[in-house]
Coordinates of C-alpha atoms (C1' of nucleotides) in Angstrom, one line a residue:
Chain A
X54 CA 140.2 -16.5 57.4
X55 CA 139.2 -13.2 55.9
X56 CA 135.6 -13.0 54.6
X57 CA 134.4 -10.2 52.3
X58 CA 130.6 -9.8 52.5
X59 CA 128.8 -7.8 49.8
X60 CA 125.2 -6.7 50.1
X61 CA 122.9 -5.2 47.5
X62 CA 122.7 -1.7 49.1
X63 CA 124.1 0.4 52.0
X64 CA 121.3 -0.2 54.4
X65 CA 121.6 -3.9 54.3
X66 CA 125.4 -3.9 54.7
X67 CA 125.0 -1.7 57.8
X68 CA 122.2 -3.8 59.2
X69 CA 124.1 -7.1 58.9
X70 CA 127.2 -5.6 60.3
X71 CA 125.3 -4.4 63.4
X72 CA 123.9 -7.9 63.9
X73 CA 127.0 -10.0 63.2
X74 CA 129.3 -7.8 65.2
X75 CA 126.9 -7.0 68.0
X76 CA 127.5 -3.3 67.3
X77 CA 131.3 -3.5 67.7
X78 CA 132.7 -2.7 64.2
X79 CA 135.1 -0.2 62.6
X80 CA 134.0 1.9 59.7
X81 CA 136.1 2.8 56.7
X82 CA 135.2 5.1 53.9
X83 CA 135.4 4.0 50.3
X84 CA 135.8 5.7 46.9
X85 CA 132.0 5.8 46.7
X86 CA 130.4 8.4 48.9
X87 CA 127.3 6.2 49.6
X88 CA 129.2 3.1 50.6
X89 CA 131.1 2.2 53.8
X90 CA 133.2 -0.8 54.7
X91 CA 132.6 -2.4 58.1
X92 CA 135.3 -4.4 59.8
X93 CA 134.9 -6.8 62.8
X94 CA 135.7 -10.2 64.0
X95 CA 133.2 -13.0 63.8
X96 CA 134.4 -15.6 66.3
X97 CA 131.5 -18.0 65.5
X98 CA 133.2 -19.0 62.3
X99 CA 136.7 -17.9 63.4
X100 CA 136.9 -15.2 60.8
X101 CA 137.6 -11.6 60.2
X102 CA 134.8 -9.9 58.4
X103 CA 134.6 -7.0 56.1
X104 CA 131.0 -6.0 55.0
X105 CA 130.4 -3.7 52.1
X106 CA 127.9 -3.4 49.3
X107 CA 127.1 -2.4 45.8
X108 CA 124.2 -0.2 44.7
X109 CA 122.0 -2.4 42.6
X110 CA 123.4 -3.7 39.4
X111 CA 127.1 -3.2 38.7
X112 CA 127.0 -3.5 35.0
X113 CA 125.3 -1.9 32.0
X114 CA 124.6 -3.4 28.6
X115 CA 124.6 -1.7 25.2
X116 CA 125.5 -2.3 21.6
X117 CA 129.0 -1.5 20.4
X118 CA 129.7 1.7 18.5
X119 CA 128.9 0.0 15.2
X120 CA 125.3 -0.5 16.2
X121 CA 124.7 2.3 18.6
X122 CA 123.8 5.1 16.2
X123 CA 120.3 4.9 14.9
X124 CA 121.1 5.0 11.3
X125 CA 124.3 2.8 11.6
X126 CA 122.5 -0.4 10.8
X127 CA 119.2 -2.1 9.8
X128 CA 117.1 -2.4 13.0
X129 CA 116.8 -6.2 12.4
X130 CA 120.6 -6.6 12.7
X131 CA 120.2 -5.7 16.4
X132 CA 118.9 -9.2 17.1
X133 CA 122.3 -10.6 16.1
X134 CA 124.5 -7.7 17.0
X135 CA 127.0 -8.2 19.9
X136 CA 126.0 -6.8 23.2
X137 CA 128.7 -5.3 25.4
X138 CA 128.7 -5.6 29.2
X139 CA 130.6 -2.9 31.0
X140 CA 130.9 -1.3 34.4
X141 CA 129.0 2.0 34.1
X142 CA 130.7 5.2 35.0
X143 CA 128.7 5.5 38.2
X144 CA 129.8 2.1 39.3
X145 CA 133.6 2.5 38.8
X146 CA 134.1 3.6 42.4
X147 CA 132.3 0.6 43.6
X148 CA 134.3 -1.7 41.4
X149 CA 137.5 -0.2 42.7
X150 CA 136.4 -0.9 46.3
X151 CA 135.4 -4.5 45.6
X152 CA 138.7 -5.1 43.8
X153 CA 140.8 -3.8 46.7
X154 CA 138.8 -5.7 49.3
X155 CA 138.7 -8.9 47.4
X156 CA 142.5 -9.0 47.1
X157 CA 142.9 -9.3 50.8
X158 CA 140.0 -11.8 51.3
X159 CA 140.0 -15.6 51.3
X160 CA 136.2 -15.8 50.8
X161 CA 133.6 -13.8 49.1
X162 CA 130.2 -14.1 50.7
X163 CA 127.3 -12.6 48.7
X164 CA 124.5 -11.0 50.7
X165 CA 122.4 -9.5 47.9
X166 CA 118.6 -9.7 48.2
X167 CA 117.2 -13.2 47.8
X168 CA 115.4 -12.6 44.6
X169 CA 116.3 -13.2 40.9
X170 CA 117.8 -9.8 40.4
X171 CA 119.8 -10.3 43.6
X172 CA 121.2 -13.5 42.2
X173 CA 122.3 -11.7 39.1
X174 CA 123.9 -8.8 41.1
X175 CA 125.7 -11.5 43.0
X176 CA 127.1 -12.9 39.8
X177 CA 128.3 -9.4 38.8
X178 CA 130.1 -9.1 42.2
X179 CA 131.6 -12.5 41.8
X180 CA 133.0 -11.7 38.4
X181 CA 134.7 -8.5 39.7
X182 CA 136.1 -10.2 42.7
X183 CA 137.3 -13.3 40.8
X184 CA 139.1 -11.0 38.4
X185 CA 140.9 -9.3 41.4
X186 CA 141.6 -12.6 43.1
X187 CA 141.1 -15.7 40.9
X188 CA 141.1 -18.3 43.7
X189 CA 138.7 -16.6 46.1
X190 CA 136.1 -18.9 47.5
X191 CA 132.6 -17.7 46.6
X192 CA 129.6 -18.4 48.8
X193 CA 126.0 -17.1 49.0
X194 CA 124.3 -16.1 52.3
X195 CA 120.5 -16.8 52.2
X196 CA 118.3 -14.8 54.6
X197 CA 114.6 -13.9 54.5
X198 CA 114.6 -11.0 56.8
X199 CA 117.0 -8.7 58.7
X200 CA 116.5 -10.6 62.0
X201 CA 119.5 -11.5 64.2
X202 CA 118.9 -15.2 64.3
X203 CA 118.4 -15.5 60.5
X204 CA 121.5 -13.3 59.7
X205 CA 123.7 -15.4 62.0
X206 CA 122.3 -18.6 60.5
X207 CA 123.0 -17.3 57.0
X208 CA 126.6 -16.4 57.9
X209 CA 127.2 -19.8 59.4
X210 CA 125.6 -21.9 56.7
X211 CA 126.3 -20.3 53.4
X212 CA 125.1 -21.9 50.1
X213 CA 126.0 -21.6 46.4
X214 CA 125.1 -18.8 44.1
X215 CA 122.2 -19.9 41.8
X216 CA 123.8 -19.4 38.4
X217 CA 120.6 -20.5 36.6
X218 CA 118.7 -17.6 38.1
X219 CA 121.5 -15.2 37.3
X220 CA 121.5 -16.4 33.7
X221 CA 117.8 -16.0 33.4
X222 CA 118.1 -12.3 34.4
X223 CA 121.0 -11.9 31.9
X224 CA 118.8 -13.3 29.1
X225 CA 116.0 -10.9 30.1
X226 CA 118.4 -7.9 30.0
X227 CA 119.7 -8.7 26.6
X228 CA 116.3 -9.5 25.1
X229 CA 114.8 -6.3 26.5
X230 CA 117.6 -4.3 24.9
X231 CA 117.5 -6.0 21.5
X232 CA 113.7 -5.9 21.2
X233 CA 113.4 -2.5 22.7
X234 CA 116.0 -0.9 20.5
X235 CA 115.0 -2.7 17.3
X236 CA 111.3 -2.1 17.6
X237 CA 111.7 1.5 18.7
X238 CA 114.0 2.4 15.8
X239 CA 111.9 0.6 13.3
X240 CA 108.5 1.9 14.4
X241 CA 109.8 5.5 14.9
X242 CA 111.3 5.6 11.4
X243 CA 108.3 4.0 9.8
X244 CA 105.7 6.2 11.4
X245 CA 107.8 9.4 10.8
X246 CA 108.3 8.6 7.2
X247 CA 104.6 8.0 6.7
X248 CA 102.8 10.4 8.9
X249 CA 104.1 14.0 9.0
X250 CA 102.8 14.9 12.4
X251 CA 104.8 12.3 14.2
X252 CA 107.8 13.8 16.0
X253 CA 110.2 12.4 18.5
X254 CA 110.8 8.9 19.5
X255 CA 108.0 6.3 19.4
X256 CA 109.4 3.8 21.8
X257 CA 108.5 0.2 22.1
X258 CA 109.1 -1.7 25.4
X259 CA 107.9 -5.1 26.6
X260 CA 106.4 -3.4 29.6
X261 CA 105.3 -0.1 28.0
X262 CA 103.1 -1.8 25.5
X263 CA 101.1 -4.1 27.8
X264 CA 100.6 -1.0 30.0
X265 CA 99.3 1.0 27.1
X266 CA 97.2 -2.0 26.1
X267 CA 95.3 -2.0 29.3
X268 CA 94.4 1.7 28.8
X269 CA 93.3 1.1 25.2
X270 CA 91.3 -2.0 26.1
X271 CA 89.3 0.0 28.6
X272 CA 88.9 2.8 26.2
X273 CA 87.4 0.4 23.6
X274 CA 85.1 -1.1 26.2
X275 CA 83.8 2.4 27.0
X276 CA 83.5 3.4 23.4
X277 CA 81.6 0.2 22.4
X278 CA 79.3 0.3 25.4
X279 CA 75.6 0.3 24.6
X280 CA 73.3 1.1 27.5
X281 CA 70.5 -1.4 28.1
X282 CA 67.2 -0.8 29.9
X283 CA 66.1 -2.8 32.8
X284 CA 63.0 -2.7 35.1
X285 CA 62.6 -3.4 38.7
X286 CA 60.1 -3.0 41.6
X287 CA 61.0 -0.3 44.1
X288 CA 59.5 -1.0 47.5
X289 CA 59.9 1.2 50.6
X290 CA 58.4 1.9 54.0
X291 CA 58.5 5.1 56.1
X292 CA 58.6 4.2 59.8
X293 CA 59.7 6.0 62.9
X294 CA 63.1 5.0 64.1
X295 CA 64.2 5.1 67.7
X296 CA 66.6 7.9 67.2
X297 CA 66.2 9.6 63.8
X298 CA 62.5 10.1 63.5
X299 CA 60.8 8.9 60.4
X300 CA 63.2 7.0 58.1
X301 CA 62.6 5.4 54.8
X302 CA 63.7 1.9 54.5
X303 CA 64.2 0.5 51.0
X304 CA 63.5 -3.1 50.4
X305 CA 65.5 -4.5 47.5
X306 CA 64.0 -6.9 45.1
X307 CA 65.5 -10.4 45.3
X308 CA 65.4 -10.6 41.5
X309 CA 67.4 -7.3 41.4
X310 CA 66.1 -6.3 38.0
X311 CA 64.9 -7.8 34.8
X312 CA 65.8 -7.0 31.2
X313 CA 62.5 -8.4 29.9
X314 CA 60.0 -5.6 30.1
X315 CA 56.9 -7.8 29.6
X316 CA 58.0 -10.3 32.3
X317 CA 58.7 -7.4 34.7
X318 CA 55.2 -5.9 34.1
X319 CA 53.4 -9.1 34.7
X320 CA 55.2 -9.6 38.0
X321 CA 54.6 -6.0 39.0
X322 CA 50.9 -6.3 38.3
X323 CA 50.8 -9.5 40.3
X324 CA 52.4 -7.7 43.3
X325 CA 50.0 -4.8 43.0
X326 CA 47.0 -7.2 43.2
X327 CA 47.9 -7.9 46.9
X328 CA 50.4 -5.2 47.9
X329 CA 50.7 -6.1 51.6
X330 CA 54.2 -7.0 52.9
X331 CA 54.8 -9.7 55.5
X332 CA 58.0 -10.0 57.3
X333 CA 59.3 -13.6 57.0
X334 CA 62.6 -13.3 58.7
X335 CA 64.7 -10.9 60.8
X336 CA 68.3 -11.9 61.3
X337 CA 70.9 -10.0 63.2
X338 CA 74.5 -11.2 62.8
X339 CA 77.7 -9.9 64.2
X340 CA 80.0 -8.7 61.5
X341 CA 83.4 -7.3 61.1
X342 CA 85.2 -5.0 58.8
X343 CA 88.7 -6.3 58.5
X344 CA 91.6 -4.1 59.2
X345 CA 94.0 -3.6 56.2
X346 CA 96.9 -5.9 55.3
X347 CA 100.5 -4.8 56.0
X348 CA 101.6 -2.4 53.3
X349 CA 103.4 -3.4 50.1
X350 CA 104.8 -1.1 47.5
X351 CA 102.0 -1.8 45.0
X352 CA 99.4 -1.1 47.7
X353 CA 101.1 2.1 48.7
X354 CA 101.0 3.3 45.2
X355 CA 97.4 2.4 44.7
X356 CA 96.4 4.0 48.0
X357 CA 98.5 7.0 47.2
X358 CA 96.7 7.6 44.0
X359 CA 93.3 6.9 45.4
X360 CA 93.4 8.6 48.8
X361 CA 96.3 11.1 48.5
X362 CA 95.8 12.0 44.8
X363 CA 99.4 11.5 44.1
X364 CA 100.8 9.8 41.0
X365 CA 102.2 6.3 41.7
X366 CA 105.7 7.5 40.8
X367 CA 105.4 10.5 43.1
X368 CA 104.4 8.4 46.0
X369 CA 107.3 6.1 45.5
X370 CA 109.8 8.9 45.1
X371 CA 108.6 10.5 48.4
X372 CA 108.7 7.2 50.2
X373 CA 112.3 6.6 49.0
X374 CA 113.3 10.0 50.2
X375 CA 111.7 9.4 53.7
X376 CA 113.5 6.0 53.7
X377 CA 116.9 7.7 53.0
X378 CA 116.2 10.0 55.9
X379 CA 115.6 7.1 58.2
X380 CA 111.9 7.7 58.7
X381 CA 110.5 4.7 56.9
X382 CA 111.5 1.1 56.3
X383 CA 112.6 0.0 52.8
X384 CA 109.8 1.1 50.5
X385 CA 110.2 -1.5 47.8
X386 CA 108.7 -4.7 49.1
X387 CA 106.2 -7.3 48.0
X388 CA 105.8 -8.6 51.5
X389 CA 102.4 -8.2 53.2
X390 CA 103.2 -10.3 56.3
X391 CA 105.3 -9.2 59.2
X392 CA 107.8 -11.7 60.6
X393 CA 106.5 -13.4 63.8
X394 CA 109.4 -12.0 65.7
X395 CA 108.8 -8.4 64.5
X396 CA 109.1 -5.9 67.3
X397 CA 105.8 -4.0 67.0
X398 CA 105.8 -2.4 70.5
X399 CA 109.0 -0.4 70.1
X400 CA 107.7 1.1 66.9
X401 CA 104.2 1.8 68.4
X402 CA 105.9 3.4 71.4
X403 CA 107.7 5.9 69.1
X404 CA 104.3 7.1 67.7
X405 CA 102.7 7.8 71.2
X406 CA 104.0 11.4 71.1
X407 CA 102.2 12.3 68.0
X408 CA 99.4 14.9 68.5
X409 CA 97.1 13.3 65.9
X410 CA 97.5 9.6 66.6
X411 CA 99.6 9.5 69.8
X412 CA 96.5 8.6 72.0
X413 CA 95.6 5.8 69.6
X414 CA 99.1 4.4 69.8
X415 CA 98.9 4.5 73.6
X416 CA 95.6 2.6 73.3
X417 CA 97.5 -0.1 71.4
X418 CA 100.0 -0.4 74.2
X419 CA 97.2 -0.7 76.7
X420 CA 95.5 -3.8 75.3
X421 CA 94.3 -2.4 71.9
X422 CA 97.0 -4.3 70.1
X423 CA 96.1 -7.1 67.7
X424 CA 98.7 -9.0 65.7
X425 CA 98.6 -7.8 62.1
X426 CA 96.9 -9.9 59.4
X427 CA 99.1 -12.0 57.2
X428 CA 98.8 -11.6 53.5
X429 CA 99.9 -14.1 50.9
X430 CA 103.0 -12.4 49.7
X431 CA 106.6 -12.6 51.0
X432 CA 109.6 -11.5 48.9
X433 CA 111.9 -12.9 51.6
X434 CA 113.9 -9.8 51.5
X435 CA 112.0 -6.9 53.1
X436 CA 109.3 -6.4 55.7
X437 CA 106.1 -4.5 54.9
X438 CA 106.5 -0.7 54.7
X439 CA 106.3 0.9 58.2
X440 CA 107.5 4.0 60.0
X441 CA 110.9 3.5 61.7
X442 CA 110.9 6.8 63.6
X443 CA 108.4 9.5 64.6
X444 CA 108.7 12.7 62.6
X445 CA 106.8 15.9 63.4
X446 CA 108.2 18.5 61.0
X447 CA 107.1 17.2 57.6
X448 CA 105.1 19.3 55.2
X449 CA 103.0 18.9 52.0
X450 CA 103.1 15.7 50.2
X451 CA 105.9 14.2 52.4
X452 CA 103.6 14.7 55.4
X453 CA 100.7 13.1 53.5
X454 CA 102.7 10.0 52.6
X455 CA 104.3 9.7 56.1
X456 CA 100.9 10.1 57.7
X457 CA 99.3 7.5 55.5
X458 CA 102.0 4.9 56.1
X459 CA 102.0 5.5 59.9
X460 CA 98.2 5.3 60.1
X461 CA 98.2 2.2 58.0
X462 CA 100.8 0.6 60.3
X463 CA 98.9 1.5 63.4
X464 CA 95.7 0.2 61.8
X465 CA 97.4 -3.1 61.1
X466 CA 98.4 -3.3 64.8
X467 CA 94.8 -2.5 65.9
X468 CA 91.7 -4.7 65.8
X469 CA 89.0 -5.2 63.2
X470 CA 86.0 -2.9 63.4
X471 CA 83.0 -4.6 64.9
X472 CA 79.3 -4.2 64.2
X473 CA 76.0 -6.0 63.6
X474 CA 74.1 -6.5 60.4
X475 CA 70.4 -6.8 60.3
X476 CA 68.6 -8.4 57.4
X477 CA 64.8 -8.1 57.1
X478 CA 63.2 -10.4 54.6
X479 CA 59.7 -9.7 53.4
X480 CA 57.2 -11.2 50.9
X481 CA 55.0 -8.8 49.1
X482 CA 52.5 -9.9 46.5
X483 CA 54.4 -13.2 46.2
X484 CA 57.7 -11.5 45.5
X485 CA 60.7 -11.5 47.9
X486 CA 62.4 -8.3 49.0
X487 CA 64.9 -7.6 51.7
X488 CA 66.4 -4.6 53.6
X489 CA 69.7 -4.5 55.4
X490 CA 71.0 -2.3 58.2
X491 CA 74.4 -1.9 59.8
X492 CA 75.3 -0.7 63.3
X493 CA 78.9 -0.1 64.0
X494 CA 79.7 -1.0 67.7
X495 CA 83.5 -0.7 67.8
X496 CA 85.4 1.4 65.3
X497 CA 88.8 0.1 66.4
X498 CA 91.2 0.5 63.5
X499 CA 88.8 2.9 61.7
X500 CA 89.6 5.5 64.4
X501 CA 93.2 5.8 63.1
X502 CA 92.5 4.9 59.4
X503 CA 90.0 7.3 57.9
X504 CA 90.7 6.0 54.4
X505 CA 88.3 3.1 55.0
X506 CA 84.6 3.9 55.3
X507 CA 82.1 1.7 57.1
X508 CA 79.0 3.6 57.9
X509 CA 75.9 2.3 59.5
X510 CA 72.4 2.7 58.3
X511 CA 70.0 1.6 60.9
X512 CA 66.8 -0.2 60.0
X513 CA 63.8 0.3 62.2
X514 CA 62.6 -2.6 64.3
X515 CA 60.7 -5.3 62.5
X516 CA 59.1 -8.4 64.0
X517 CA 58.8 -11.7 62.1
X518 CA 55.2 -12.3 60.9
X519 CA 54.2 -8.6 61.0
X520 CA 52.5 -7.1 58.0
X521 CA 52.7 -3.6 56.6
X522 CA 51.5 -1.5 53.7
X523 CA 54.5 -0.3 51.8
X524 CA 54.7 3.5 51.5
X525 CA 56.0 3.1 47.9
X526 CA 55.6 0.2 45.6
X527 CA 56.5 1.3 42.1
X528 CA 57.6 -0.1 38.7
X529 CA 60.8 1.7 37.8
X530 CA 63.2 1.7 34.9
X531 CA 66.9 1.9 35.0
X532 CA 69.8 1.6 32.5
X533 CA 73.1 -0.1 32.7
X534 CA 76.0 2.4 32.9
X535 CA 79.2 2.5 30.9
X536 CA 82.4 1.3 32.6
X537 CA 84.7 4.2 33.6
X538 CA 88.1 4.8 32.1
X539 CA 91.0 3.4 34.1
X540 CA 92.3 5.2 37.1
X541 CA 96.0 5.0 38.0
X542 CA 95.1 2.7 40.8
X543 CA 93.2 0.3 38.4
X544 CA 96.2 0.3 36.1
X545 CA 98.6 -0.5 38.9
X546 CA 96.4 -3.4 39.9
X547 CA 96.2 -4.8 36.4
X548 CA 100.0 -4.5 35.9
X549 CA 100.6 -6.2 39.2
X550 CA 98.2 -9.0 38.5
X551 CA 99.6 -9.6 35.0
X552 CA 103.2 -9.4 36.1
X553 CA 104.0 -6.3 34.0
X554 CA 107.1 -4.7 35.6
X555 CA 108.0 -5.1 39.3
X556 CA 106.8 -3.3 42.4
X557 CA 109.6 -0.8 41.9
X558 CA 109.1 -0.2 38.2
X559 CA 105.3 -0.2 37.7
X560 CA 105.1 3.5 38.4
X561 CA 107.9 4.2 36.0
X562 CA 106.2 2.5 33.1
X563 CA 103.0 4.4 33.7
X564 CA 105.0 7.6 33.7
X565 CA 106.7 6.6 30.5
X566 CA 103.5 6.0 28.6
X567 CA 102.2 9.3 29.8
X568 CA 105.5 11.1 28.9
X569 CA 105.5 9.6 25.4
X570 CA 102.0 10.8 25.1
X571 CA 100.5 7.4 24.4
X572 CA 98.3 8.0 27.4
X573 CA 96.6 11.2 28.5
X574 CA 95.4 12.2 32.0
X575 CA 91.9 13.6 32.2
X576 CA 90.1 14.8 35.3
X577 CA 86.5 14.2 36.2
X578 CA 85.1 15.2 39.5
X579 CA 88.5 15.2 41.2
X580 CA 89.4 11.8 40.0
X581 CA 92.1 11.3 37.4
X582 CA 91.4 9.0 34.5
X583 CA 93.7 7.6 31.9
X584 CA 92.8 7.5 28.3
X585 CA 94.8 6.7 25.2
X586 CA 95.8 9.2 22.7
X587 CA 95.2 8.7 19.0
X588 CA 98.8 7.5 18.6
X589 CA 98.4 5.1 21.6
X590 CA 95.3 3.5 20.0
X591 CA 97.0 3.3 16.7
X592 CA 100.0 1.5 18.1
X593 CA 98.0 -1.1 20.0
X594 CA 95.6 -1.7 17.1
X595 CA 98.6 -2.0 14.8
X596 CA 100.3 -4.6 16.9
X597 CA 97.0 -6.3 17.2
X598 CA 96.9 -6.7 13.5
X599 CA 100.3 -8.3 13.3
X600 CA 99.2 -11.7 14.6
X601 CA 102.5 -12.1 16.4
X602 CA 101.2 -14.9 18.6
X603 CA 100.7 -17.1 15.6
X604 CA 104.0 -16.4 13.9
X605 CA 106.1 -16.6 17.0
X606 CA 105.1 -20.2 17.4
X607 CA 106.1 -21.2 13.9
X608 CA 109.5 -22.3 12.7
X609 CA 111.7 -19.9 10.7
X610 CA 111.0 -17.5 13.5
X611 CA 113.1 -14.6 12.4
X612 CA 111.9 -14.4 8.9
X613 CA 108.3 -14.7 10.0
X614 CA 108.7 -12.0 12.6
X615 CA 110.3 -9.8 10.1
X616 CA 107.6 -10.1 7.5
X617 CA 105.0 -9.9 10.2
X618 CA 106.5 -6.7 11.5
X619 CA 106.6 -5.2 8.0
X620 CA 102.9 -6.0 7.4
X621 CA 102.0 -4.8 10.9
X622 CA 103.8 -1.5 10.6
X623 CA 102.0 -0.9 7.3
X624 CA 98.7 -1.6 9.0
X625 CA 99.7 0.6 11.9
X626 CA 100.4 3.5 9.6
X627 CA 97.0 3.1 8.1
X628 CA 95.3 2.9 11.5
X629 CA 97.1 5.9 12.9
X630 CA 96.5 7.8 9.7
X631 CA 92.8 7.1 9.8
X632 CA 92.7 8.0 13.5
X633 CA 94.4 11.3 12.7
X634 CA 91.9 11.9 10.0
X635 CA 89.0 11.5 12.4
X636 CA 90.7 13.8 14.9
X637 CA 91.1 16.5 12.4
X638 CA 87.5 16.4 11.3
X639 CA 86.0 15.5 14.7
X640 CA 83.4 18.1 15.7
X641 CA 83.7 19.9 19.0
X642 CA 87.1 18.3 19.5
X643 CA 89.1 21.5 20.0
X644 CA 87.1 22.4 23.0
X645 CA 87.7 19.0 24.6
X646 CA 91.3 19.3 23.8
X647 CA 91.6 22.6 25.5
X648 CA 90.0 21.2 28.5
X649 CA 92.3 18.2 28.5
X650 CA 95.3 20.5 28.2
X651 CA 94.0 22.7 31.0
X652 CA 93.5 19.7 33.2
X653 CA 96.9 18.3 32.5
X654 CA 98.5 21.7 33.2
X655 CA 100.7 21.4 30.2
X656 CA 100.6 22.5 26.6
X657 CA 101.1 20.1 23.8
X658 CA 102.3 21.5 20.5
X659 CA 99.6 21.5 17.9
X660 CA 101.8 19.7 15.4
X661 CA 101.6 16.7 17.6
X662 CA 97.9 16.2 17.2
X663 CA 98.4 12.5 16.7
X664 CA 99.3 12.4 20.4
X665 CA 96.1 14.1 21.4
X666 CA 92.8 12.7 22.4
X667 CA 91.1 10.6 19.7
X668 CA 88.3 12.2 17.7
X669 CA 84.7 11.7 18.4
X670 CA 83.5 8.6 16.6
Chain B
dG60 C1' 117.1 9.5 20.3
dC61 C1' 116.0 2.8 21.9
dA62 C1' 114.5 -1.4 27.2
dA63 C1' 113.9 -2.9 32.1
dG64 C1' 115.9 -3.8 36.3
dG65 C1' 118.5 -2.6 40.4
dT66 C1' 119.6 1.7 43.6
dC67 C1' 121.5 6.9 45.6

DNA sequence: GCAAGGTC
């Protein structure tokens, strides 16, 4: 029996060949320069194996010539237009290889990733192979990790391809295309016809718009924020500390603060009548700062933005490059738990030669190792991101990303930081206050992972029952502060939580809304914030006015959507128009704009003001 | 000139 195995990408075809053949395989080149065919015998099932792969999806989808040109049809007809499925130019070589190999095989075994897209890619492979050899037996290998026992098990107990999952992906592909193309053409045309300043394409995408929506939502929250005053009692004591001399310890009010001025004053006056503090309780508890979870793609992008100041897309691009050079494991993973059989020690050993963290890695070998925490996510396809080799000659951002991933891995393999927390409770004038102090005893993982901070502030020694006169007991006023604009890390979190895009595409969507100038980047104190442009706000407000939720649940769906869209687009035009008006007459705006441009490091043409920062309101 | 999802 000849079995043709097809994986989703080159790394997987190589890895399963290694395992199934025990390293004894022959390599053949293929018409595609990225892809190799591996041949070997697999006596366990009495078969001759050839393992090859595709490179993601084999097919592309688009409208036929009659509907491909923008002005060839009414955008609404795109919902009924035929959609063609074809092998893209880049995939022709892969198709040729599959066709040749399928002809001489009795069985096709699909080894794509065990996720929904993998099921669809499997169905694409099946179609090509069935065309080459109609009676080929088709099976699906199910595996959750590249681990010998699992791979053998998958090869010996194949299942069926899940056509329902593949169909679901096909439906998603076609819907995204129809909706994206129809809405993009329609809104671009409508806005261009009605607002002179609009140039270029105004795209609509089912991921782009929710992404933009988060940015606008936060902008509205900031804009509508009204500060509120509150009042509180500030209590502190200066007392000599064993090591640092006189230190001031602040005791926080258990009521935190009150928004009712009169009530706060009454309480304060009551305290001032007998302003002696008595210590009611001193509790010292052991506490830990947990080491980080194993690294997923989403976490890598958030950390990259927060700690390394790199855009999510940039971090992912670099990680992919390092993966292709063999330095990192596969960087697109949702998994934050290592397989119990994962070989940590071999990887730790490789890092012992590093000048910066080699000694720490040695410490892990000599008893410092702790099994990594297990998160809640497992995509059943890839392990958490980790270094697969030690590299010493990286520079710039590549070094930053590699260092971060390696430190994170070593931190995961270390132990939680340990310390003790002291809480001192006092009663002063009938009101409860408390002070807390932290002493770090064992830094453990923090030694290799400087991105987490856990600093101690010692409190002086207090004894239960002791009394003291506070150094300061004041009535103070504060105000609530406005929320901040979104950072890229915040946006990644929101998209991930709400299922907008996938781990591999979230960064792309953010880049898209920035490239289309729906979202602008602004810097404040070294942190990058995202805020919507006038156009971005107009688009979201316009769609908000359409009431799509309501109409989509009604019968006569198409007609409803159509009229809704028409009404919505008219409203959107009005909203954008008004926003442009504000921008043009907004005082002091030019200066802000120049600053924004300077910060972005790129110049926007003046004629595209609608894509600039919204006017002062 | 449109989308989002794979991957190189």
